[in-house]
Coordinates of C-alpha atoms in Angstrom, one line a residue:
X1 CA -11.7 14.8 -2.5
X2 CA -11.0 11.3 -2.9
X3 CA -9.2 9.6 -5.7
X4 CA -10.9 7.7 -7.8
X5 CA -9.2 4.9 -10.1
X6 CA -11.2 4.9 -13.6
X7 CA -9.1 2.2 -15.5
X8 CA -6.2 -0.2 -15.3
X9 CA -4.3 -1.0 -18.4
X10 CA -1.9 -3.9 -18.5
X11 CA 0.6 -4.3 -21.3
X12 CA 3.8 -6.3 -21.9
X13 CA 7.1 -4.3 -22.3
X14 CA 10.0 -5.7 -23.7
X15 CA 13.5 -6.0 -21.7
X16 CA 15.1 -3.3 -24.0
X17 CA 12.7 -0.7 -22.5
X18 CA 13.6 -1.7 -18.7
X19 CA 17.3 -2.5 -19.1
X20 CA 17.3 -3.6 -15.3
X21 CA 14.4 -5.9 -15.5
X22 CA 14.4 -9.0 -17.5
X23 CA 10.6 -8.6 -18.0
X24 CA 8.1 -6.1 -16.6
X25 CA 4.7 -5.4 -17.4
X26 CA 3.7 -1.8 -17.2
X27 CA 0.2 -1.0 -15.6
X28 CA -1.3 2.5 -16.1
X29 CA -3.6 3.9 -13.3
X30 CA -6.2 6.5 -14.8
X31 CA -6.5 8.9 -11.7
X32 CA -9.8 11.1 -11.4
X33 CA -11.3 13.4 -8.4
X34 CA -14.6 12.7 -8.6
X35 CA -15.5 12.6 -12.4
X36 CA -12.8 15.0 -13.4
X37 CA -9.7 13.4 -15.0
X38 CA -6.5 14.2 -13.2
X39 CA -3.6 12.0 -14.8
X40 CA -2.3 9.0 -14.7
X41 CA 0.5 7.1 -12.8
X42 CA 2.3 4.4 -14.4
X43 CA 3.6 1.3 -12.4
X44 CA 6.5 -1.3 -13.3
X45 CA 5.6 -4.7 -12.1
X46 CA 8.6 -6.8 -11.8
X47 CA 7.5 -10.3 -12.7
X48 CA 10.7 -12.1 -12.4
X49 CA 11.4 -10.7 -8.6
X50 CA 7.6 -11.1 -7.6
X51 CA 5.9 -13.3 -10.1
X52 CA 3.3 -14.2 -7.5
X53 CA 2.4 -10.9 -6.4
X54 CA 2.5 -9.7 -10.0
X55 CA 0.2 -12.6 -11.3
X56 CA -2.2 -11.6 -8.6
X57 CA -2.2 -7.8 -9.1
X58 CA -3.1 -8.5 -12.9
X59 CA -5.8 -10.8 -12.1
X60 CA -7.5 -8.0 -10.3
X61 CA -6.7 -5.5 -13.2
X62 CA -8.6 -7.8 -15.7
X63 CA -8.6 -8.8 -19.2
X64 CA -9.9 -5.7 -20.8
X65 CA -13.1 -7.7 -21.3
X66 CA -15.5 -6.5 -18.4
X67 CA -13.5 -8.3 -15.7
X68 CA -11.6 -5.5 -14.6
X69 CA -12.4 -5.6 -10.7
X70 CA -10.3 -2.3 -10.0
X71 CA -12.3 -0.1 -12.2
X72 CA -13.9 2.1 -9.9
X73 CA -11.6 1.6 -7.0
X74 CA -10.5 4.5 -5.0
X75 CA -7.5 5.2 -2.4
X76 CA -9.3 4.9 0.9
X77 CA -6.1 5.1 3.0
X78 CA -3.9 8.1 2.7
X79 CA -1.1 8.9 5.1
X80 CA 0.9 12.2 4.2
X81 CA 4.7 11.3 3.7
X82 CA 4.0 7.4 4.0
X83 CA 1.3 5.8 2.1
X84 CA -2.0 5.7 -0.1
X85 CA -4.0 2.5 -0.3
X86 CA -6.7 1.3 -2.5
X87 CA -7.8 -2.1 -4.2
X88 CA -10.2 -2.7 -1.3
X89 CA -13.4 -0.7 -2.4
X90 CA -15.3 0.3 -5.4
X91 CA -17.8 3.3 -5.7
X92 CA -21.6 2.3 -6.4
X93 CA -23.1 5.4 -7.5
X94 CA -26.5 3.5 -6.9
X95 CA -25.7 3.7 -3.0
X96 CA -25.4 7.7 -3.1
X97 CA -22.6 10.3 -3.2
X98 CA -19.0 9.5 -3.3
X99 CA -17.5 8.2 -0.5
X100 CA -17.4 5.1 2.0
X101 CA -20.8 4.8 2.4
X102 CA -21.4 4.3 -1.5
X103 CA -18.6 1.8 -1.5
X104 CA -18.6 -1.8 -2.1
X105 CA -15.8 -4.1 -1.3
X106 CA -13.9 -5.8 -4.4
X107 CA -14.3 -9.5 -4.5
X108 CA -11.2 -11.2 -3.4
X109 CA -9.3 -14.4 -4.8
X110 CA -7.5 -16.6 -2.1
X111 CA -4.3 -14.7 -0.6
X112 CA -0.8 -14.6 -2.4
X113 CA 2.1 -15.9 -0.6
X114 CA 4.5 -13.4 0.6
X115 CA 7.4 -12.6 -1.7
X116 CA 9.4 -10.6 0.7
X117 CA 12.9 -8.8 -0.2
X118 CA 14.7 -6.4 1.9
X119 CA 16.4 -4.9 -0.8
X120 CA 13.4 -3.5 -2.2
X121 CA 10.5 -3.8 0.3
X122 CA 8.7 -0.7 1.1
X123 CA 11.1 1.9 -0.5
X124 CA 9.6 5.0 -1.3
X125 CA 7.5 4.6 -4.7
X126 CA 7.1 1.0 -4.5
X127 CA 4.1 -0.6 -4.7
X128 CA 2.9 -3.6 -2.7
X129 CA 0.2 -5.8 -1.8
X130 CA -1.7 -5.0 1.9
X131 CA -1.8 -7.7 4.2
X132 CA -3.8 -8.7 7.3
X133 CA -1.8 -7.4 10.5
X134 CA 0.7 -10.5 11.4
X135 CA -0.1 -12.6 8.5
X136 CA 2.6 -12.3 5.6
X137 CA 0.8 -14.5 3.6
X138 CA -2.6 -12.8 3.5
X139 CA -2.5 -10.1 0.6
X140 CA -5.5 -10.0 -1.6
X141 CA -6.9 -7.1 -3.4
X142 CA -5.6 -4.3 -1.5
X143 CA -2.5 -2.6 -2.6
X144 CA -0.5 0.5 -1.6
X145 CA 2.3 2.9 -2.7
X146 CA 5.0 3.7 -0.4

């Protein structure tokens, strides 16, 4: 069964909580299987190290006033031991049972410039923005967890 992200909530966390980073934003991803809650994932977004990428991600997370474009999105790509990817599609119940046939694309903002760092890039457990093949500066709404 596919994983459906129900809600993403952003909140600012002070440096005392994360001493390795000058400033981090914590994002809570509430996960459900179909309509059943399954738990949450907390993601640290490193604003100092990747400010453009974090700003892009938070723009999709939204402001809590009905502008949360990631609400209802789901992981549309899963490769065991490698990656789970989401942020590109949202479930629209008016289109039928849950699946890609009942999905609509998440409206995209302009692409964000790549902030590659070989020290932290694609390390297991990291979150990164998906890019169009061959274009490092093409990340928009889709993201993945390594």
